[in-house]
PDB file of C-alpha atoms in Angstrom:
ATOM      1  CA  MET I  87      -0.002   0.048   0.037  1.00  0.00           C
ATOM      2  CA  GLN I  88       1.315   3.477  -0.801  1.00  0.00           C
ATOM      3  CA  ASN I  89       1.806   6.323   1.628  1.00  0.00           C
ATOM      4  CA  SER I  90      -1.241   8.415   2.018  1.00  0.00           C
ATOM      5  CA  THR I  91       0.793  11.636   1.987  1.00  0.00           C
ATOM      6  CA  ALA I  92       2.304  10.971  -1.357  1.00  0.00           C
ATOM      7  CA  THR I  93       0.911  13.095  -4.127  1.00  0.00           C
ATOM      8  CA  SER I  94       1.046  12.710  -7.888  1.00  0.00           C
ATOM      9  CA  CYS I  95       1.888  15.783 -10.079  1.00  0.00           C
ATOM     10  CA  SER I  96       0.830  16.263 -13.644  1.00  0.00           C
ATOM     11  CA  SER I  97       3.959  14.730 -15.054  1.00  0.00           C
ATOM     12  CA  GLY I  98       3.359  11.508 -13.220  1.00  0.00           C
ATOM     13  CA  MET I  99       6.128  11.928 -10.718  1.00  0.00           C
ATOM     14  CA  ARG I 100       5.346  11.332  -7.088  1.00  0.00           C
ATOM     15  CA  TYR I 101       6.674  13.365  -4.128  1.00  0.00           C
ATOM     16  CA  GLY I 102       6.055  13.098  -0.444  1.00  0.00           C
ATOM     17  CA  ARG I 103       4.682  16.013   1.620  1.00  0.00           C
ATOM     18  CA  ALA I 104       7.468  15.703   4.170  1.00  0.00           C
ATOM     19  CA  ASP I 105      10.469  16.371   1.918  1.00  0.00           C
ATOM     20  CA  MET I 106       8.793  17.841  -1.252  1.00  0.00           C
ATOM     21  CA  ARG I 107      11.664  16.857  -3.470  1.00  0.00           C
ATOM     22  CA  VAL I 108      11.591  15.082  -6.819  1.00  0.00           C
ATOM     23  CA  ASP I 109      14.041  12.348  -7.286  1.00  0.00           C
ATOM     24  CA  ASN I 110      13.838  12.587 -11.083  1.00  0.00           C
ATOM     25  CA  ALA I 111      16.797  14.757 -12.278  1.00  0.00           C
ATOM     26  CA  GLU I 112      15.280  15.102 -15.809  1.00  0.00           C
ATOM     27  CA  HIS I 113      12.610  17.415 -14.336  1.00  0.00           C
ATOM     28  CA  PRO I 114      14.175  20.036 -11.936  1.00  0.00           C
ATOM     29  CA  GLN I 115      12.022  21.994  -9.628  1.00  0.00           C
ATOM     30  CA  PRO I 116      10.764  25.457 -10.791  1.00  0.00           C
ATOM     31  CA  GLY I 117      13.087  28.185  -9.594  1.00  0.00           C
ATOM     32  CA  SER I 118      15.976  25.797  -9.429  1.00  0.00           C
ATOM     33  CA  ARG I 119      19.400  26.821 -10.747  1.00  0.00           C
ATOM     34  CA  ALA I 120      19.311  24.415 -13.564  1.00  0.00           C
ATOM     35  CA  ILE I 121      16.202  25.986 -15.094  1.00  0.00           C
ATOM     36  CA  ALA I 122      17.595  29.559 -14.518  1.00  0.00           C
ATOM     37  CA  GLU I 123      20.887  28.697 -16.299  1.00  0.00           C
ATOM     38  CA  GLU I 124      18.944  27.062 -19.065  1.00  0.00           C
ATOM     39  CA  ASN I 125      17.220  30.354 -19.931  1.00  0.00           C
ATOM     40  CA  VAL I 126      20.432  32.548 -19.878  1.00  0.00           C
ATOM     41  CA  PRO I 127      22.183  32.958 -23.287  1.00  0.00           C
ATOM     42  CA  ASN I 128      25.929  32.324 -23.653  1.00  0.00           C
ATOM     43  CA  ARG I 129      28.026  35.385 -22.818  1.00  0.00           C
ATOM     44  CA  PHE I 130      29.533  35.770 -26.267  1.00  0.00           C
ATOM     45  CA  GLU I 131      26.043  35.938 -27.717  1.00  0.00           C
ATOM     46  CA  LEU I 132      25.456  39.265 -25.884  1.00  0.00           C
ATOM     47  CA  PHE I 133      27.992  41.200 -28.001  1.00  0.00           C
ATOM     48  CA  LEU I 134      29.071  39.109 -31.117  1.00  0.00           C
ATOM     49  CA  LEU I 135      27.002  39.536 -34.147  1.00  0.00           C
ATOM     50  CA  GLY I 136      25.843  36.364 -35.914  1.00  0.00           C
ATOM     51  CA  ASP I 137      26.344  35.623 -39.711  1.00  0.00           C
ATOM     52  CA  GLY I 138      24.300  38.192 -41.690  1.00  0.00           C
ATOM     53  CA  GLU I 139      23.042  40.067 -38.554  1.00  0.00           C
ATOM     54  CA  LYS I 140      23.201  43.777 -38.798  1.00  0.00           C
ATOM     55  CA  LYS I 141      24.235  46.065 -35.915  1.00  0.00           C
ATOM     56  CA  VAL I 142      21.471  48.594 -36.711  1.00  0.00           C
ATOM     57  CA  THR I 143      18.276  48.378 -38.781  1.00  0.00           C
ATOM     58  CA  GLU I 144      15.871  51.198 -39.632  1.00  0.00           C
ATOM     59  CA  GLU I 145      12.148  50.779 -39.999  1.00  0.00           C
ATOM     60  CA  PRO I 146      10.254  53.956 -40.998  1.00  0.00           C
ATOM     61  CA  ASP I 147       7.149  54.659 -38.815  1.00  0.00           C
ATOM     62  CA  THR I 148       4.095  54.857 -41.090  1.00  0.00           C
ATOM     63  CA  ARG I 149       1.838  56.241 -38.430  1.00  0.00           C
ATOM     64  CA  VAL I 150       3.807  59.479 -37.864  1.00  0.00           C
ATOM     65  CA  GLN I 151       5.609  61.652 -40.305  1.00  0.00           C
ATOM     66  CA  SER I 152       9.305  61.974 -40.111  1.00  0.00           C
ATOM     67  CA  ALA I 153       9.716  59.122 -37.577  1.00  0.00           C
ATOM     68  CA  SER I 154      11.615  55.902 -37.635  1.00  0.00           C
ATOM     69  CA  VAL I 155      12.359  52.958 -35.309  1.00  0.00           C
ATOM     70  CA  PHE I 156      15.918  51.871 -35.130  1.00  0.00           C
ATOM     71  CA  THR I 157      16.753  48.432 -33.780  1.00  0.00           C
ATOM     72  CA  PHE I 158      20.225  48.024 -32.203  1.00  0.00           C
ATOM     73  CA  ASN I 159      21.368  44.394 -31.966  1.00  0.00           C
ATOM     74  CA  LYS I 160      23.787  43.295 -29.224  1.00  0.00           C
ATOM     75  CA  GLU I 161      23.401  46.568 -27.297  1.00  0.00           C
ATOM     76  CA  ASP I 162      21.699  47.494 -24.013  1.00  0.00           C
ATOM     77  CA  HIS I 163      20.373  50.379 -21.848  1.00  0.00           C
ATOM     78  CA  THR I 164      23.805  52.077 -21.700  1.00  0.00           C
ATOM     79  CA  LEU I 165      23.807  53.038 -25.448  1.00  0.00           C
ATOM     80  CA  GLY I 166      20.034  53.394 -25.579  1.00  0.00           C
ATOM     81  CA  ASN I 167      19.902  56.042 -22.794  1.00  0.00           C
ATOM     82  CA  MET I 168      22.904  57.856 -24.126  1.00  0.00           C
ATOM     83  CA  LEU I 169      21.470  58.182 -27.583  1.00  0.00           C
ATOM     84  CA  ARG I 170      17.979  59.147 -26.426  1.00  0.00           C
ATOM     85  CA  SER I 171      19.423  61.819 -24.100  1.00  0.00           C
ATOM     86  CA  ARG I 172      21.749  63.262 -26.866  1.00  0.00           C
ATOM     87  CA  LEU I 173      18.951  63.176 -29.432  1.00  0.00           C
ATOM     88  CA  LEU I 174      16.550  65.164 -27.175  1.00  0.00           C
ATOM     89  CA  GLN I 175      19.252  67.904 -27.118  1.00  0.00           C
ATOM     90  CA  SER I 176      18.717  68.567 -30.712  1.00  0.00           C
ATOM     91  CA  PRO I 177      16.321  71.333 -31.712  1.00  0.00           C
ATOM     92  CA  HIS I 178      15.119  69.234 -34.742  1.00  0.00           C
ATOM     93  CA  VAL I 179      14.094  66.131 -32.628  1.00  0.00           C
ATOM     94  CA  HIS I 180      10.455  66.197 -31.286  1.00  0.00           C
ATOM     95  CA  PHE I 181      10.678  62.757 -29.718  1.00  0.00           C
ATOM     96  CA  SER I 182      13.179  60.166 -28.812  1.00  0.00           C
ATOM     97  CA  GLY I 183      12.646  57.141 -26.623  1.00  0.00           C
ATOM     98  CA  TYR I 184      13.881  53.560 -26.492  1.00  0.00           C
ATOM     99  CA  LYS I 185      12.693  50.165 -25.079  1.00  0.00           C
ATOM    100  CA  VAL I 186      14.301  46.855 -24.456  1.00  0.00           C
ATOM    101  CA  PRO I 187      11.776  44.285 -25.731  1.00  0.00           C
ATOM    102  CA  HIS I 188      13.009  41.406 -23.480  1.00  0.00           C
ATOM    103  CA  PRO I 189      15.674  41.601 -20.675  1.00  0.00           C
ATOM    104  CA  LEU I 190      17.370  38.296 -21.797  1.00  0.00           C
ATOM    105  CA  PHE I 191      18.161  39.606 -25.243  1.00  0.00           C
ATOM    106  CA  SER I 192      20.672  42.385 -25.978  1.00  0.00           C
ATOM    107  CA  LYS I 193      18.577  44.490 -28.215  1.00  0.00           C
ATOM    108  CA  PHE I 194      16.857  47.752 -27.989  1.00  0.00           C
ATOM    109  CA  GLU I 195      14.461  49.742 -30.088  1.00  0.00           C
ATOM    110  CA  LEU I 196      15.016  53.581 -30.508  1.00  0.00           C
ATOM    111  CA  ARG I 197      12.111  55.662 -31.817  1.00  0.00           C
ATOM    112  CA  VAL I 198      13.057  59.081 -33.214  1.00  0.00           C
ATOM    113  CA  GLN I 199      10.694  61.745 -34.587  1.00  0.00           C
ATOM    114  CA  THR I 200      11.966  64.944 -36.150  1.00  0.00           C
ATOM    115  CA  ASP I 201      10.415  68.215 -37.347  1.00  0.00           C
ATOM    116  CA  GLY I 202      10.994  67.269 -40.966  1.00  0.00           C
ATOM    117  CA  SER I 203      13.977  69.542 -41.706  1.00  0.00           C
ATOM    118  CA  ILE I 204      16.233  66.546 -41.117  1.00  0.00           C
ATOM    119  CA  THR I 205      15.515  62.842 -41.350  1.00  0.00           C
ATOM    120  CA  PRO I 206      15.522  60.699 -38.207  1.00  0.00           C
ATOM    121  CA  ARG I 207      18.639  58.957 -39.650  1.00  0.00           C
ATOM    122  CA  GLN I 208      20.389  62.203 -39.984  1.00  0.00           C
ATOM    123  CA  ALA I 209      19.527  63.115 -36.387  1.00  0.00           C
ATOM    124  CA  LEU I 210      20.806  59.780 -35.100  1.00  0.00           C
ATOM    125  CA  LEU I 211      24.078  60.078 -37.100  1.00  0.00           C
ATOM    126  CA  GLN I 212      24.645  63.552 -35.675  1.00  0.00           C
ATOM    127  CA  ALA I 213      23.856  62.394 -32.090  1.00  0.00           C
ATOM    128  CA  CYS I 214      26.441  59.555 -32.590  1.00  0.00           C
ATOM    129  CA  LYS I 215      29.105  62.012 -33.697  1.00  0.00           C
ATOM    130  CA  ASP I 216      28.352  64.269 -30.787  1.00  0.00           C
ATOM    131  CA  LEU I 217      28.587  61.387 -28.270  1.00  0.00           C
ATOM    132  CA  VAL I 218      31.896  60.297 -29.728  1.00  0.00           C
ATOM    133  CA  THR I 219      33.171  63.851 -29.320  1.00  0.00           C
ATOM    134  CA  ASP I 220      31.832  64.088 -25.742  1.00  0.00           C
ATOM    135  CA  LEU I 221      33.191  60.694 -24.701  1.00  0.00           C
ATOM    136  CA  GLY I 222      36.647  61.645 -26.169  1.00  0.00           C
ATOM    137  CA  LEU I 223      36.619  64.856 -24.159  1.00  0.00           C
ATOM    138  CA  LEU I 224      35.631  62.910 -21.071  1.00  0.00           C
ATOM    139  CA  ALA I 225      38.488  60.407 -21.621  1.00  0.00           C
ATOM    140  CA  ARG I 226      41.021  63.110 -21.986  1.00  0.00           C
ATOM    141  CA  GLU I 227      39.858  65.046 -18.866  1.00  0.00           C
ATOM    142  CA  PHE I 228      39.777  61.881 -16.868  1.00  0.00           C
ATOM    143  CA  THR I 229      43.275  60.802 -17.938  1.00  0.00           C
ATOM    144  CA  LYS I 230      44.575  64.290 -17.054  1.00  0.00           C
ATOM    145  CA  GLU I 231      42.959  64.280 -13.607  1.00  0.00           C
ATOM    146  CA  TRP I 232      44.151  60.789 -12.964  1.00  0.00           C
ATOM    147  CA  GLU I 233      47.775  61.691 -13.831  1.00  0.00           C
ATOM    148  CA  LEU I 234      47.631  64.883 -11.714  1.00  0.00           C
ATOM    149  CA  ARG I 235      46.248  62.872  -8.786  1.00  0.00           C
ATOM    150  CA  LYS I 236      48.947  60.272  -8.999  1.00  0.00           C
ATOM    151  CA  MET I 237      51.681  63.069  -9.106  1.00  0.00           C
ATOM    152  CA  VAL I 238      50.123  64.817  -6.011  1.00  0.00           C
ATOM    153  CA  GLY I 239      49.613  61.516  -4.220  1.00  0.00           C
ATOM    154  CA  ASP I 240      53.314  60.452  -4.881  1.00  0.00           C
ATOM    155  CA  THR I 241      54.616  63.773  -3.397  1.00  0.00           C
ATOM    156  CA  VAL I 242      52.388  64.002  -0.406  1.00  0.00           C
ATOM    157  CA  ASP I 243      52.508  60.591   1.130  1.00  0.00           C
ATOM    158  CA  GLY I 244      54.487  58.323  -1.151  1.00  0.00           C
ATOM    159  CA  GLY I 245      51.470  57.160  -3.132  1.00  0.00           C
ATOM    160  CA  ALA I 246      49.730  55.513  -0.245  1.00  0.00           C
ATOM    161  CA  ASN I 247      46.447  57.500  -0.687  1.00  0.00           C
ATOM    162  CA  GLY I 248      43.454  55.517  -1.957  1.00  0.00           C
ATOM    163  CA  ILE I 249      41.428  56.798  -4.851  1.00  0.00           C
TER     164      ILE I 249
END
């Protein structure tokens, strides 16, 4: 006779109420590490483009004039937010926003609407050029400050100060 506390689940496996574990390794428990690791893509898939995969694609928005949706593959919130912010600084851009369709996939969609004097593509290209300039300036300023801090730290206490 079987134990009265044993219960059958939909897959036909039986488990006891006392230990609530499944002895079948082919069907891990929901929330277990095996299932979580199964859903996570390989790390290299987050930044390497596949064969025939484009980095950026443009889809004109037919509902609104002078608007496009750009899809960036193998990128995330970092670039999406920088581009959105830089685009909004342009006087020709009426709207700029992005969304990440799914958190497990490194892809975001950037919607850009302009006033019609320039195309969304031209606005995006200008924003990219401006960002490259800004980031170059940031890198130079950071390096300069870092070197100055190292020189001051070496003379004051022999370089033992933490940064």
